[in-house]
PDB file of C-alpha atoms and ligand atoms in Angstrom:
ATOM      1  CA  UNK A   1       0.130   0.122   0.189  1.00  0.00           C
ATOM      2  CA  UNK A   2       1.141   3.564  -1.015  1.00  0.00           C
ATOM      3  CA  UNK A   3       2.012   5.767   2.370  1.00  0.00           C
ATOM      4  CA  UNK A   4      -0.592   8.131   1.529  1.00  0.00           C
ATOM      5  CA  UNK A   5      -3.116   5.307   1.825  1.00  0.00           C
ATOM      6  CA  UNK A   6      -3.621   6.562   5.716  1.00  0.00           C
ATOM      7  CA  UNK A   7      -3.433  10.222   5.477  1.00  0.00           C
ATOM      8  CA  UNK A   8      -7.262  10.477   5.182  1.00  0.00           C
ATOM      9  CA  UNK A   9      -7.835   8.252   8.412  1.00  0.00           C
ATOM     10  CA  UNK A  10      -4.775  10.111   9.994  1.00  0.00           C
ATOM     11  CA  UNK A  11      -5.116  13.698   9.834  1.00  0.00           C
ATOM     12  CA  UNK A  12      -8.611  13.273  10.802  1.00  0.00           C
ATOM     13  CA  UNK A  13      -7.290  11.946  14.604  1.00  0.00           C
ATOM     14  CA  UNK A  14      -4.704  15.204  14.095  1.00  0.00           C
ATOM     15  CA  UNK A  15      -7.308  17.390  12.771  1.00  0.00           C
ATOM     16  CA  UNK A  16      -9.675  16.722  16.247  1.00  0.00           C
ATOM     17  CA  UNK A  17      -7.662  17.438  18.466  1.00  0.00           C
ATOM     18  CA  UNK A  18      -5.955  20.439  16.044  1.00  0.00           C
ATOM     19  CA  UNK A  19      -5.880  23.430  18.664  1.00  0.00           C
ATOM     20  CA  UNK A  20      -3.109  25.918  16.800  1.00  0.00           C
ATOM     21  CA  UNK A  21      -5.286  28.077  14.248  1.00  0.00           C
ATOM     22  CA  UNK A  22      -4.430  30.908  16.216  1.00  0.00           C
ATOM     23  CA  UNK A  23      -1.177  30.852  15.090  1.00  0.00           C
ATOM     24  CA  UNK A  24       0.527  33.962  13.156  1.00  0.00           C
ATOM     25  CA  UNK A  25       2.636  33.457   9.395  1.00  0.00           C
ATOM     26  CA  UNK A  26       5.582  34.638  10.995  1.00  0.00           C
ATOM     27  CA  UNK A  27       7.850  32.340  12.670  1.00  0.00           C
ATOM     28  CA  UNK A  28       6.990  33.347  16.777  1.00  0.00           C
ATOM     29  CA  UNK A  29      10.837  32.605  17.089  1.00  0.00           C
ATOM     30  CA  UNK A  30      11.933  34.711  14.487  1.00  0.00           C
ATOM     31  CA  UNK A  31      13.928  31.608  13.764  1.00  0.00           C
ATOM     32  CA  UNK A  32      15.031  30.521  10.375  1.00  0.00           C
ATOM     33  CA  UNK A  33      16.616  27.088  10.242  1.00  0.00           C
ATOM     34  CA  UNK A  34      17.941  25.257   7.245  1.00  0.00           C
ATOM     35  CA  UNK A  35      18.345  21.435   7.160  1.00  0.00           C
ATOM     36  CA  UNK A  36      18.393  17.661   5.347  1.00  0.00           C
ATOM     37  CA  UNK A  37      15.349  16.286   4.295  1.00  0.00           C
ATOM     38  CA  UNK A  38      16.485  13.560   5.452  1.00  0.00           C
ATOM     39  CA  UNK A  39      13.222  11.334   7.318  1.00  0.00           C
ATOM     40  CA  UNK A  40      15.310  11.298  10.714  1.00  0.00           C
ATOM     41  CA  UNK A  41      15.474  14.287  11.422  1.00  0.00           C
ATOM     42  CA  UNK A  42      12.816  16.437  12.949  1.00  0.00           C
ATOM     43  CA  UNK A  43      14.097  19.404  13.525  1.00  0.00           C
ATOM     44  CA  UNK A  44      10.865  21.137  16.178  1.00  0.00           C
ATOM     45  CA  UNK A  45      11.364  18.113  18.612  1.00  0.00           C
ATOM     46  CA  UNK A  46      15.223  17.951  18.184  1.00  0.00           C
ATOM     47  CA  UNK A  47      15.561  21.316  19.071  1.00  0.00           C
ATOM     48  CA  UNK A  48      12.217  22.214  21.876  1.00  0.00           C
ATOM     49  CA  UNK A  49      11.027  24.631  19.346  1.00  0.00           C
ATOM     50  CA  UNK A  50       6.708  24.561  18.950  1.00  0.00           C
ATOM     51  CA  UNK A  51       4.907  24.973  15.601  1.00  0.00           C
ATOM     52  CA  UNK A  52       4.863  28.016  14.426  1.00  0.00           C
ATOM     53  CA  UNK A  53       8.059  29.156  16.045  1.00  0.00           C
ATOM     54  CA  UNK A  54      10.292  28.458  12.745  1.00  0.00           C
ATOM     55  CA  UNK A  55      10.445  28.514   9.463  1.00  0.00           C
ATOM     56  CA  UNK A  56      12.474  25.067   8.290  1.00  0.00           C
ATOM     57  CA  UNK A  57      14.055  24.930   5.022  1.00  0.00           C
ATOM     58  CA  UNK A  58      14.413  21.800   4.176  1.00  0.00           C
ATOM     59  CA  UNK A  59      17.094  20.452   1.007  1.00  0.00           C
ATOM     60  CA  UNK A  60      19.420  17.280   0.242  1.00  0.00           C
ATOM     61  CA  UNK A  61      22.065  18.149   2.823  1.00  0.00           C
ATOM     62  CA  UNK A  62      20.534  20.985   4.251  1.00  0.00           C
ATOM     63  CA  UNK A  63      22.590  23.027   1.885  1.00  0.00           C
ATOM     64  CA  UNK A  64      22.253  26.867   2.291  1.00  0.00           C
ATOM     65  CA  UNK A  65      22.919  28.020  -0.841  1.00  0.00           C
ATOM     66  CA  UNK A  66      19.704  26.284  -2.475  1.00  0.00           C
ATOM     67  CA  UNK A  67      17.570  27.629   0.741  1.00  0.00           C
ATOM     68  CA  UNK A  68      18.175  31.360  -0.292  1.00  0.00           C
ATOM     69  CA  UNK A  69      14.950  32.346  -1.933  1.00  0.00           C
ATOM     70  CA  UNK A  70      13.613  31.028   0.794  1.00  0.00           C
ATOM     71  CA  UNK A  71      16.317  32.647   3.306  1.00  0.00           C
ATOM     72  CA  UNK A  72      15.266  36.101   2.058  1.00  0.00           C
ATOM     73  CA  UNK A  73      12.045  35.336   1.754  1.00  0.00           C
ATOM     74  CA  UNK A  74      11.959  34.451   5.278  1.00  0.00           C
ATOM     75  CA  UNK A  75      13.421  37.245   6.563  1.00  0.00           C
ATOM     76  CA  UNK A  76      12.626  40.374   4.428  1.00  0.00           C
ATOM     77  CA  UNK A  77       8.114  39.225   4.283  1.00  0.00           C
ATOM     78  CA  UNK A  78       8.707  37.196   7.617  1.00  0.00           C
ATOM     79  CA  UNK A  79      10.791  38.809   9.747  1.00  0.00           C
ATOM     80  CA  UNK A  80      12.990  35.663  10.752  1.00  0.00           C
ATOM     81  CA  UNK A  81      16.433  37.391  12.036  1.00  0.00           C
ATOM     82  CA  UNK A  82      18.262  34.522  12.869  1.00  0.00           C
ATOM     83  CA  UNK A  83      20.077  31.260  11.274  1.00  0.00           C
ATOM     84  CA  UNK A  84      20.626  28.149  11.970  1.00  0.00           C
ATOM     85  CA  UNK A  85      22.358  25.300   9.592  1.00  0.00           C
ATOM     86  CA  UNK A  86      20.878  21.657  11.182  1.00  0.00           C
ATOM     87  CA  UNK A  87      23.501  19.513   9.837  1.00  0.00           C
ATOM     88  CA  UNK A  88      23.371  15.453  10.601  1.00  0.00           C
ATOM     89  CA  UNK A  89      25.833  12.456  11.345  1.00  0.00           C
ATOM     90  CA  UNK A  90      25.205   9.160   8.688  1.00  0.00           C
ATOM     91  CA  UNK A  91      24.470  12.328   5.862  1.00  0.00           C
ATOM     92  CA  UNK A  92      23.448  10.741   2.538  1.00  0.00           C
ATOM     93  CA  UNK A  93      25.876  14.517   0.670  1.00  0.00           C
ATOM     94  CA  UNK A  94      28.818  11.782   2.369  1.00  0.00           C
ATOM     95  CA  UNK A  95      28.308   9.435   0.178  1.00  0.00           C
ATOM     96  CA  UNK A  96      29.120  10.506  -2.744  1.00  0.00           C
ATOM     97  CA  UNK A  97      30.489  12.183  -5.330  1.00  0.00           C
ATOM     98  CA  UNK A  98      28.372  14.279  -7.945  1.00  0.00           C
ATOM     99  CA  UNK A  99      29.642  12.313 -11.077  1.00  0.00           C
ATOM    100  CA  UNK A 100      28.698   8.596  -9.649  1.00  0.00           C
ATOM    101  CA  UNK A 101      25.186  10.041  -9.288  1.00  0.00           C
ATOM    102  CA  UNK A 102      25.049  11.419 -12.295  1.00  0.00           C
ATOM    103  CA  UNK A 103      26.612   8.128 -13.610  1.00  0.00           C
ATOM    104  CA  UNK A 104      23.611   6.506 -11.924  1.00  0.00           C
ATOM    105  CA  UNK A 105      21.047   8.319 -13.327  1.00  0.00           C
ATOM    106  CA  UNK A 106      22.143   8.776 -16.908  1.00  0.00           C
ATOM    107  CA  UNK A 107      22.770   4.275 -16.537  1.00  0.00           C
ATOM    108  CA  UNK A 108      19.194   4.545 -15.566  1.00  0.00           C
ATOM    109  CA  UNK A 109      18.060   6.061 -19.039  1.00  0.00           C
ATOM    110  CA  UNK A 110      20.872   4.844 -21.371  1.00  0.00           C
ATOM    111  CA  UNK A 111      21.208   6.666 -24.764  1.00  0.00           C
ATOM    112  CA  UNK A 112      18.608   9.531 -23.060  1.00  0.00           C
ATOM    113  CA  UNK A 113      19.861  12.580 -24.691  1.00  0.00           C
ATOM    114  CA  UNK A 114      17.784  15.206 -22.819  1.00  0.00           C
ATOM    115  CA  UNK A 115      18.819  13.449 -19.276  1.00  0.00           C
ATOM    116  CA  UNK A 116      22.335  13.472 -19.953  1.00  0.00           C
ATOM    117  CA  UNK A 117      22.162  17.045 -20.770  1.00  0.00           C
ATOM    118  CA  UNK A 118      20.284  17.597 -17.773  1.00  0.00           C
ATOM    119  CA  UNK A 119      22.188  15.776 -15.471  1.00  0.00           C
ATOM    120  CA  UNK A 120      25.626  17.337 -16.236  1.00  0.00           C
ATOM    121  CA  UNK A 121      23.980  20.967 -15.317  1.00  0.00           C
ATOM    122  CA  UNK A 122      22.960  19.573 -11.848  1.00  0.00           C
ATOM    123  CA  UNK A 123      25.345  19.719  -9.257  1.00  0.00           C
ATOM    124  CA  UNK A 124      24.512  18.092  -6.053  1.00  0.00           C
ATOM    125  CA  UNK A 125      26.963  19.851  -3.503  1.00  0.00           C
ATOM    126  CA  UNK A 126      27.767  17.225  -2.224  1.00  0.00           C
ATOM    127  CA  UNK A 127      30.503  17.331   1.106  1.00  0.00           C
ATOM    128  CA  UNK A 128      33.001  15.296   2.379  1.00  0.00           C
ATOM    129  CA  UNK A 129      33.190  17.055   6.187  1.00  0.00           C
ATOM    130  CA  UNK A 130      30.511  17.875   8.072  1.00  0.00           C
ATOM    131  CA  UNK A 131      32.181  20.182   9.732  1.00  0.00           C
ATOM    132  CA  UNK A 132      33.345  21.621   6.976  1.00  0.00           C
ATOM    133  CA  UNK A 133      30.233  21.804   5.441  1.00  0.00           C
ATOM    134  CA  UNK A 134      28.882  23.487   8.308  1.00  0.00           C
ATOM    135  CA  UNK A 135      31.490  26.361   8.252  1.00  0.00           C
ATOM    136  CA  UNK A 136      31.162  26.872   4.576  1.00  0.00           C
ATOM    137  CA  UNK A 137      27.601  27.650   4.433  1.00  0.00           C
ATOM    138  CA  UNK A 138      27.601  30.218   7.309  1.00  0.00           C
ATOM    139  CA  UNK A 139      31.064  31.863   5.329  1.00  0.00           C
ATOM    140  CA  UNK A 140      28.141  32.122   2.205  1.00  0.00           C
ATOM    141  CA  UNK A 141      25.803  33.230   3.863  1.00  0.00           C
ATOM    142  CA  UNK A 142      27.623  35.575   5.756  1.00  0.00           C
ATOM    143  CA  UNK A 143      28.935  36.989   2.680  1.00  0.00           C
ATOM    144  CA  UNK A 144      26.098  36.915   0.881  1.00  0.00           C
ATOM    145  CA  UNK A 145      24.407  40.420   0.275  1.00  0.00           C
ATOM    146  CA  UNK A 146      21.034  39.396   0.706  1.00  0.00           C
ATOM    147  CA  UNK A 147      21.249  38.007   3.685  1.00  0.00           C
ATOM    148  CA  UNK A 148      20.927  40.664   6.766  1.00  0.00           C
ATOM    149  CA  UNK A 149      23.649  41.775   7.781  1.00  0.00           C
ATOM    150  CA  UNK A 150      23.309  41.496  11.571  1.00  0.00           C
ATOM    151  CA  UNK A 151      21.800  37.750  11.091  1.00  0.00           C
ATOM    152  CA  UNK A 152      23.631  35.563  13.516  1.00  0.00           C
ATOM    153  CA  UNK A 153      23.951  32.266  12.327  1.00  0.00           C
ATOM    154  CA  UNK A 154      25.249  28.708  13.942  1.00  0.00           C
ATOM    155  CA  UNK A 155      25.596  25.779  13.111  1.00  0.00           C
ATOM    156  CA  UNK A 156      24.630  22.783  14.313  1.00  0.00           C
ATOM    157  CA  UNK A 157      25.120  19.250  13.927  1.00  0.00           C
ATOM    158  CA  UNK A 158      22.516  16.315  15.140  1.00  0.00           C
ATOM    159  CA  UNK A 159      23.802  12.404  15.887  1.00  0.00           C
ATOM    160  CA  UNK A 160      20.534  10.234  14.601  1.00  0.00           C
ATOM    161  CA  UNK A 161      22.935   7.504  16.791  1.00  0.00           C
ATOM    162  CA  UNK A 162      22.425   8.923  19.989  1.00  0.00           C
ATOM    163  CA  UNK A 163      19.550  11.942  19.660  1.00  0.00           C
ATOM    164  CA  UNK A 164      22.284  14.544  20.945  1.00  0.00           C
ATOM    165  CA  UNK A 165      22.603  17.138  18.882  1.00  0.00           C
ATOM    166  CA  UNK A 166      25.905  19.887  19.564  1.00  0.00           C
ATOM    167  CA  UNK A 167      27.681  22.884  18.042  1.00  0.00           C
ATOM    168  CA  UNK A 168      28.868  23.356  15.414  1.00  0.00           C
ATOM    169  CA  UNK A 169      33.131  23.744  16.813  1.00  0.00           C
ATOM    170  CA  UNK A 170      34.011  25.680  13.522  1.00  0.00           C
ATOM    171  CA  UNK A 171      30.356  27.809  13.513  1.00  0.00           C
ATOM    172  CA  UNK A 172      31.343  30.237  15.470  1.00  0.00           C
ATOM    173  CA  UNK A 173      32.976  32.761  13.358  1.00  0.00           C
ATOM    174  CA  UNK A 174      32.335  36.732  13.530  1.00  0.00           C
ATOM    175  CA  UNK A 175      31.927  38.220  10.207  1.00  0.00           C
TER     176      UNK A 175
HETATM  177 ZN1   ZN B   1      21.318  14.859   4.889  1.00  0.00          ZN
END
């Protein structure tokens, strides 16, 4: 059975006790969190945040550059004033290179020039070090003219084996 088969019945249960309809659009904690799409990462509960507290911007790896469009909207239109990069151990982004992914995709579509051409232009933004990738993302955001100048930007790593979070050691850099 598809995952969506239980959506309706499970949502009925959720909605039956729902009491958050009063929440405003701007995140209450003025926080934008950039994190990975990994199914084991659930930043609200892992960081003690509640529904309505933060923007959670997700993509494969939680790459800041890919999140920039959302960060700009978050800051300029919805008032967030703090950014946290939230990476995790065991991230899939540590396990491949862009060229390996391109090869898999090309081999899935043998002889398909449109696929080959499209995939050549796609950068999968993999990384080989969690700490260094967090640091690089913070530097990218601090150096980007679209990110508001006084924004505190911190980096965090979540351990998928223990549930523990720590601040990235190399993330405490000044502008
Ligand atoms: Zn990940």
